[in-house]
Short mmCIF file of C-alpha atoms in Angstrom, two decimals:
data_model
loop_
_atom_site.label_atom_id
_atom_site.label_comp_id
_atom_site.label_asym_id
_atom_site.label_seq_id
_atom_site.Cartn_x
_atom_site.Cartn_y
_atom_site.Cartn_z
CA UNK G 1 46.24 -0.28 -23.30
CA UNK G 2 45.05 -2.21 -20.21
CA UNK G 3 41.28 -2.63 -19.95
CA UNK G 4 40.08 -1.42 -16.53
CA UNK G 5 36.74 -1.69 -15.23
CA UNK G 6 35.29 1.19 -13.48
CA UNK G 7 32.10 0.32 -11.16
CA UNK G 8 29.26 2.89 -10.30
CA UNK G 9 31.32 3.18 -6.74
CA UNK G 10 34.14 4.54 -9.00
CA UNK G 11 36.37 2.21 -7.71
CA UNK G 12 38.06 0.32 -11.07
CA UNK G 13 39.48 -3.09 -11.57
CA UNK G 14 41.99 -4.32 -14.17
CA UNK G 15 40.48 -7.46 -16.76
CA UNK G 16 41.54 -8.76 -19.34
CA UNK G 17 38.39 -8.94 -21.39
CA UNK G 18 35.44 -6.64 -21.34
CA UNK G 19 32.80 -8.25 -24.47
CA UNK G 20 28.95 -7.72 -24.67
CA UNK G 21 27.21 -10.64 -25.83
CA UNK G 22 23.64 -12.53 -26.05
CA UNK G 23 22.72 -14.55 -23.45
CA UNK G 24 19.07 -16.38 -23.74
CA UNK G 25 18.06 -13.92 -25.98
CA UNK G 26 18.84 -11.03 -23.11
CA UNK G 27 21.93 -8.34 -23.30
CA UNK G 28 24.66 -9.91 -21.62
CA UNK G 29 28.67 -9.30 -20.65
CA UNK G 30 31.63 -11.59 -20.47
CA UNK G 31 34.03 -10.25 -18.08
CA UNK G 32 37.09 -12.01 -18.60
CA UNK G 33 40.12 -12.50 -15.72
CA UNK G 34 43.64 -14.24 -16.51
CA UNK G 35 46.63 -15.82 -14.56
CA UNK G 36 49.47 -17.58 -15.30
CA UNK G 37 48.96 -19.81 -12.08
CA UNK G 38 45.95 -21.45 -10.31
CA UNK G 39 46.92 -19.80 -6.52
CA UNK G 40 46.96 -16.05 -8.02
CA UNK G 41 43.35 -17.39 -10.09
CA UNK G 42 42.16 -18.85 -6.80
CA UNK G 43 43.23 -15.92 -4.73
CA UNK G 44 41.82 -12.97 -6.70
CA UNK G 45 38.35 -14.76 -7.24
CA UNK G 46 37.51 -13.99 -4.11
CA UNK G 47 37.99 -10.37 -4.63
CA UNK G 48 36.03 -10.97 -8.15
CA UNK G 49 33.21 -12.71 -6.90
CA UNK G 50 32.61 -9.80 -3.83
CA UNK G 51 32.91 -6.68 -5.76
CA UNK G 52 30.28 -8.40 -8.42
CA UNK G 53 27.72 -9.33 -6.16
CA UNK G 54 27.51 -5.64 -4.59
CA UNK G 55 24.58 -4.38 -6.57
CA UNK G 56 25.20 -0.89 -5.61
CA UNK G 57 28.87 -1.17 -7.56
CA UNK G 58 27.29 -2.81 -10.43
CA UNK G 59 24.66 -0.22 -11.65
CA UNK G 60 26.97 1.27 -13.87
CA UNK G 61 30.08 -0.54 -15.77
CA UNK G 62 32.44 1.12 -18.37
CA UNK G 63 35.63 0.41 -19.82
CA UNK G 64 38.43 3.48 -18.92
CA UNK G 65 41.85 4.10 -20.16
CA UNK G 66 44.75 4.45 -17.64
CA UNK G 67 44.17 7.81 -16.87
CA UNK G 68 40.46 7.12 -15.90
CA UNK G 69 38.82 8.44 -19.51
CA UNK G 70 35.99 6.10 -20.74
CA UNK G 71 36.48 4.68 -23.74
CA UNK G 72 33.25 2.71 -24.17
CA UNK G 73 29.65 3.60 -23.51
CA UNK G 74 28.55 2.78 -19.83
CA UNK G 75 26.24 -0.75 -19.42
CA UNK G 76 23.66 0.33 -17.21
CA UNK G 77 21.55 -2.17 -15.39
CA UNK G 78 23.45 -5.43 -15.63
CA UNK G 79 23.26 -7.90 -12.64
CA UNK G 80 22.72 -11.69 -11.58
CA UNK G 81 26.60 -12.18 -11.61
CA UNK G 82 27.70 -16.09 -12.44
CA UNK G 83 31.68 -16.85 -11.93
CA UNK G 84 33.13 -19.66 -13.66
CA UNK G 85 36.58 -20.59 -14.18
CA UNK G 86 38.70 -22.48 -16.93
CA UNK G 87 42.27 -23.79 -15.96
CA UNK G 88 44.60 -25.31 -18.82
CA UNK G 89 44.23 -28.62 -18.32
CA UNK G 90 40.11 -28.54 -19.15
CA UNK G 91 40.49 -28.40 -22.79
CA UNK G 92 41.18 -25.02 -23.22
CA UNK G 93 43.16 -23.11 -26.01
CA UNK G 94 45.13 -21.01 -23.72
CA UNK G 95 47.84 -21.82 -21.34
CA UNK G 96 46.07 -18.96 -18.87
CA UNK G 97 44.36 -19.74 -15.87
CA UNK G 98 40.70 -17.63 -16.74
CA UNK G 99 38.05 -16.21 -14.33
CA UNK G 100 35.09 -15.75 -16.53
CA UNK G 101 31.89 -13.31 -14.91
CA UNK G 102 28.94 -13.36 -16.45
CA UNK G 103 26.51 -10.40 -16.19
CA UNK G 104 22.70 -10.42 -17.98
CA UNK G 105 20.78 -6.91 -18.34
CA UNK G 106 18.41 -6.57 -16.09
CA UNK G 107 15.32 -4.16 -15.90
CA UNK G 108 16.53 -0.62 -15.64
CA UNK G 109 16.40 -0.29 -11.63
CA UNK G 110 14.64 3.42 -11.92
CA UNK G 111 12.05 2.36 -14.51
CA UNK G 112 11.06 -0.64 -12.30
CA UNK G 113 10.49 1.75 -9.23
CA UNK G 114 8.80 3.80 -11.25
CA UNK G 115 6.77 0.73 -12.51
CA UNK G 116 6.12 -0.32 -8.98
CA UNK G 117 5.12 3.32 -7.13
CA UNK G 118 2.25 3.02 -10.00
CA UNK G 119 0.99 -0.12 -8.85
CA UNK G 120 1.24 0.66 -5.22
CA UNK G 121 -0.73 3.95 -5.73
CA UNK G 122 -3.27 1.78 -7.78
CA UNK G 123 -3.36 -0.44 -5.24
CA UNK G 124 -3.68 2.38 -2.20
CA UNK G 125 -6.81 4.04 -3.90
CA UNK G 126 -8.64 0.56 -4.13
CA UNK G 127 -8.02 -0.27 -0.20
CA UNK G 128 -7.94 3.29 1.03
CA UNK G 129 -9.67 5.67 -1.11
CA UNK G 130 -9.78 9.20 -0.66
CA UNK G 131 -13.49 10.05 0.12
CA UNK G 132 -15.01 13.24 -1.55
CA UNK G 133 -17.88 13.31 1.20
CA UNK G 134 -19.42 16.44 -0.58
CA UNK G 135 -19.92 14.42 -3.82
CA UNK G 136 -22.21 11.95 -2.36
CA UNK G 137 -26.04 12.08 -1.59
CA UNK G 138 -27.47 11.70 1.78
CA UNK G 139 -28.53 7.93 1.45
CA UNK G 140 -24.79 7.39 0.20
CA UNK G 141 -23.27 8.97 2.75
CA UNK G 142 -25.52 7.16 5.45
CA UNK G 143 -24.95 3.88 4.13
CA UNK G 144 -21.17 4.85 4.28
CA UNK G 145 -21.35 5.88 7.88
CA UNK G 146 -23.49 2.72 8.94
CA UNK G 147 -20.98 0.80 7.28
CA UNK G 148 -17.63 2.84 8.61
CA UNK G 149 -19.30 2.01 12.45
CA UNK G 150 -20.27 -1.64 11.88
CA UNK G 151 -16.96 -2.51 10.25
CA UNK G 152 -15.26 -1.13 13.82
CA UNK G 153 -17.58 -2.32 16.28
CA UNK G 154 -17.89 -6.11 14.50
CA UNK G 155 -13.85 -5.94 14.75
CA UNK G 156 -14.54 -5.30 18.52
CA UNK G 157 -16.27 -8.56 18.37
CA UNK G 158 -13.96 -10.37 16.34
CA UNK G 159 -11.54 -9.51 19.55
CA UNK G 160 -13.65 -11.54 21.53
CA UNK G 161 -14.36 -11.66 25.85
CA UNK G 162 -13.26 -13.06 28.59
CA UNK G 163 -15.31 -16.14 30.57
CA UNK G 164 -14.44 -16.67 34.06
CA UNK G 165 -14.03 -20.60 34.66
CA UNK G 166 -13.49 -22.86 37.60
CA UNK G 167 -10.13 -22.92 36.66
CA UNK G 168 -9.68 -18.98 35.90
CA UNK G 169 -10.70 -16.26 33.79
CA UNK G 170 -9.94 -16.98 29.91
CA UNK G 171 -10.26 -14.86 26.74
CA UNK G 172 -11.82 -16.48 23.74
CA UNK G 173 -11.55 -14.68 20.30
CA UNK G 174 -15.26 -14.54 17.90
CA UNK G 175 -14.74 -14.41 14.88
CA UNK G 176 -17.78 -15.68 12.42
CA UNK G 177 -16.13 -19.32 12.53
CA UNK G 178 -14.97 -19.37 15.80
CA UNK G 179 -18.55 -18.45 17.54
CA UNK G 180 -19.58 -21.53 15.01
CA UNK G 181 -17.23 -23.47 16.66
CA UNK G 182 -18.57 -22.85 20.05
CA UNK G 183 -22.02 -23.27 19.20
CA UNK G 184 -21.20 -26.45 17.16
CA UNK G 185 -19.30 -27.91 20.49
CA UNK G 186 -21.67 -26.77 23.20
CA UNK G 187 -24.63 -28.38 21.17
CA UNK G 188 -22.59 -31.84 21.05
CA UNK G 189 -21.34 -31.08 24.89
CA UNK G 190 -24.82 -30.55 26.07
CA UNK G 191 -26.77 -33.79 23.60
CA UNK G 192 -24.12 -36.24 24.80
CA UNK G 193 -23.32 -34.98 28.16
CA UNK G 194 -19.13 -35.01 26.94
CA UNK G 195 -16.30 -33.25 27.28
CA UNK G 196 -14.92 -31.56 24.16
CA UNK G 197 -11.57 -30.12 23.27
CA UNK G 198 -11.58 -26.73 22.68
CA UNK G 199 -8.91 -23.60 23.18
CA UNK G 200 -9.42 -19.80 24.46
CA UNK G 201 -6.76 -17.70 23.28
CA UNK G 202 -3.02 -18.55 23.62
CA UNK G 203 -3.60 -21.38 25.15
CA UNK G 204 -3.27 -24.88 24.29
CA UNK G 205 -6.34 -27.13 23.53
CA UNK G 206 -7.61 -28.57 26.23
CA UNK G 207 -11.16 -30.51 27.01
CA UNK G 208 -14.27 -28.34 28.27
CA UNK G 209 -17.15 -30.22 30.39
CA UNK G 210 -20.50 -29.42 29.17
CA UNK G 211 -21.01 -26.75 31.86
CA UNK G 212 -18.07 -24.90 30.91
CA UNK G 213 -19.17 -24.99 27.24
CA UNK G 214 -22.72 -23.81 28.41
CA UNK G 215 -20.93 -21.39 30.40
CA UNK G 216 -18.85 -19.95 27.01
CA UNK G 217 -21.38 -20.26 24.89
CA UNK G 218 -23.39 -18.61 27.05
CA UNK G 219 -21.57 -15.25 28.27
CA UNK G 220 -20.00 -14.98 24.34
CA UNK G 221 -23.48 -15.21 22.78
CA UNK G 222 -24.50 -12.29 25.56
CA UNK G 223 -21.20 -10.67 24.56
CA UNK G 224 -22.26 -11.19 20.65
CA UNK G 225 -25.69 -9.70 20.82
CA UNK G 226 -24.76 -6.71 22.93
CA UNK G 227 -22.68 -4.72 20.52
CA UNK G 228 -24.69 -6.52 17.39
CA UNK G 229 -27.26 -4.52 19.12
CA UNK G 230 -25.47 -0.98 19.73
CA UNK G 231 -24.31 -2.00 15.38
CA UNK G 232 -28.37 -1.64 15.18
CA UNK G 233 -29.13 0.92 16.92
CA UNK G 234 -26.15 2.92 15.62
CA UNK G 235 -27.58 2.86 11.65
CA UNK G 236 -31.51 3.32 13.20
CA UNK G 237 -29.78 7.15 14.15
CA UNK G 238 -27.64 7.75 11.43
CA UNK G 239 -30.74 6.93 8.76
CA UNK G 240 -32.75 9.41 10.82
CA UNK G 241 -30.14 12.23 10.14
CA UNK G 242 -31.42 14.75 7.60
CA UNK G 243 -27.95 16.35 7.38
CA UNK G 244 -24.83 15.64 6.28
CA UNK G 245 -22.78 17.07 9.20
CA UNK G 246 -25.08 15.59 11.80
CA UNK G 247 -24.24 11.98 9.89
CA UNK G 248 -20.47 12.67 9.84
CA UNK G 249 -20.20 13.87 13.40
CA UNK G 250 -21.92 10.40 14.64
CA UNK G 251 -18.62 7.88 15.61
CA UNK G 252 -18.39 4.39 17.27
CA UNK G 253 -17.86 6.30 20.75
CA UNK G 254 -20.77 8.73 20.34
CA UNK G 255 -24.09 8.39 23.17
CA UNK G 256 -26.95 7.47 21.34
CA UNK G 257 -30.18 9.19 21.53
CA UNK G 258 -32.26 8.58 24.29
CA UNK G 259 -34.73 6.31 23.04
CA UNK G 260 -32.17 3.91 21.91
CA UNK G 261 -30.08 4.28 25.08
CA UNK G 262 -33.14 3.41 26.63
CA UNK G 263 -33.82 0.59 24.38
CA UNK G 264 -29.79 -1.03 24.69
CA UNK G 265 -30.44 -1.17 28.75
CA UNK G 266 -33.74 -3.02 28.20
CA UNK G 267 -31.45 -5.61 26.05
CA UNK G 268 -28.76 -5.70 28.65
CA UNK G 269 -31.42 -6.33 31.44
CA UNK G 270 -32.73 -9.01 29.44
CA UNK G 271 -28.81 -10.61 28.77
CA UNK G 272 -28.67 -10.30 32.38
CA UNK G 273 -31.51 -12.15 33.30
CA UNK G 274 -30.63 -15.51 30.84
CA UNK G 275 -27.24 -15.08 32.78
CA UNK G 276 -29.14 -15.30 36.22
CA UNK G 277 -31.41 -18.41 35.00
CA UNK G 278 -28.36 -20.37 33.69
CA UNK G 279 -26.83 -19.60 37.27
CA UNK G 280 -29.84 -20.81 39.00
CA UNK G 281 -30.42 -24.14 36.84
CA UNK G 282 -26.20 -25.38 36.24
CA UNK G 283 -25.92 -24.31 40.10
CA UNK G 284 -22.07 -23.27 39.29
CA UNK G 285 -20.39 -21.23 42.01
CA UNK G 286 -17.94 -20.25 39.64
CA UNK G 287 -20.41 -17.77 37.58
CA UNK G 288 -21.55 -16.11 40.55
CA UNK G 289 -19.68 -12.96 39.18
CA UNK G 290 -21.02 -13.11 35.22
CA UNK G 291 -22.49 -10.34 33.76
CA UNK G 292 -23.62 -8.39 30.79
CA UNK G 293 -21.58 -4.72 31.08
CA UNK G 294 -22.31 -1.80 28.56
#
């Protein structure tokens, strides 16, 4: 009876061997191939080593008769295929030229998905909960919504602005470290009257003259304090909601209540008017243009 090798692919292939083993302590196979010549070994372990290494073919293995009847219990599972061959003349018993394929059990494919879509749903919850916004109390559900609408708007910041320069507009991002950066530069720009390399976004470093690090410290601070302001007056309404609805209905595009409208412009005017006393006092043409927008 020939030993043929039938695949998950149902495709077969004739060995000579078929013998389940231990490898490191892990269910293994020993496929074994044999030739009477080294071109016929040579030529067929090409075909060998392909149809091995397709891990859709080698999810299932079983040993069938001629006639395509099993005749041993399917190996489910095995993978990490190693070739090696054996040719007479390398101390061998046989006179056969041998193409030996190694196969080691590995985790059963659908319990390992299974494994994973646990973890990932484990993992979902903790970064994106579902929120049961009828469970919570109203301080809860305030603190939420303060926190939902400074998380967006301090991204906003985080994207950063754009300074116009002598030498053109550029856009610099502001995050936490890079407004430290800025500060930390301008400071040492302005005490020692040096240029200092620096780099807006997607742009190379290049050196900034103390005006021009003024001039971005200046307009990105403005830039800073203007939406760190809206971030304040956003939780100042949603902790004077008495409702639930009213707290849910309030979003990062919604215009505030009068008073604190009123109160943002008086902060803008004031931006505005450190913009117009920088102009006045560094005497730069190129900031005629700077301002403080809503």
């Amino acid at each position: 009876m020939k030993n043929i090798i039938r695949f998950n692919d149902l495709t077969t292939m004739e060995c000579s061997g078929f013998t389940p083993t231990l490898i490191d302590n892990v269910d293994a196979l020993i496929i074994e191939f044999h030739y009477e010549n080294f071109i016929d070994m040579n030529e067929h372990s090409v075909t060998i080593y392909r149809k091995f290494k397709d891990e859709f073919a080698l999810k299932k293995l079983e040993l069938v008769d001629e006639q395509g009847n099993a005749i041993s219990a399917a190996y489910m599972g095995f993978g990490d295929a190693k070739l090696s061959t054996q040719t007479p003349d390398s101390g061998s018993h046989t006179k056969d030229y041998i193409v030996f394929v190694q196969l080691k059990k590995l985790m059963d494919i659908e319990a390992k998905i299974s494994a994973l879509n646990i973890v990932v749903e484990q993992m979902r919850e903790k970064i994106d909960p579902v929120t049961d916004f009828s469970k919570m109390t109203l301080e809860e559900l305030q603190e939420y919504k303060c926190k939902e609408i400074q998380d967006e708007i301090s991204h906003f910041i985080e994207k950063g602005t754009d300074v116009d320069l002598p030498g053109g507009a550029e856009h610099f991002s502001l995050s936490t470290l890079d407004q430290l950066n800025i500060d930390k530069l301008t400071r040492r720009a302005e005490l020692f009257q040096v240029a200092v390399p620096y780099h807006s976004d997607k742009n190379s470093c290049r050196v900034y003259t103390p005006k021009e690090m003024s001039l971005i410290s200046l307009v990105t601070d403005a830039f800073v304090t203007q939406f760190t302001t809206l971030i304040n007056a956003y939780n100042i309404w949603i902790r004077r909601c008495t409702a639930p609805e009213e707290i849910l209905a309030i979003t990062a595009s919604s215009e505030l209540p009068e008073d604190l409208q009123k109160n943002m412009e008086d902060i803008l005017t004031a931006l505005n008017e450190i913009v117009e006393a920088y102009k006045k006092h560094a005497e730069v043409d190129s900031i005629e243009n700077i301002e403080v927008h809503p």
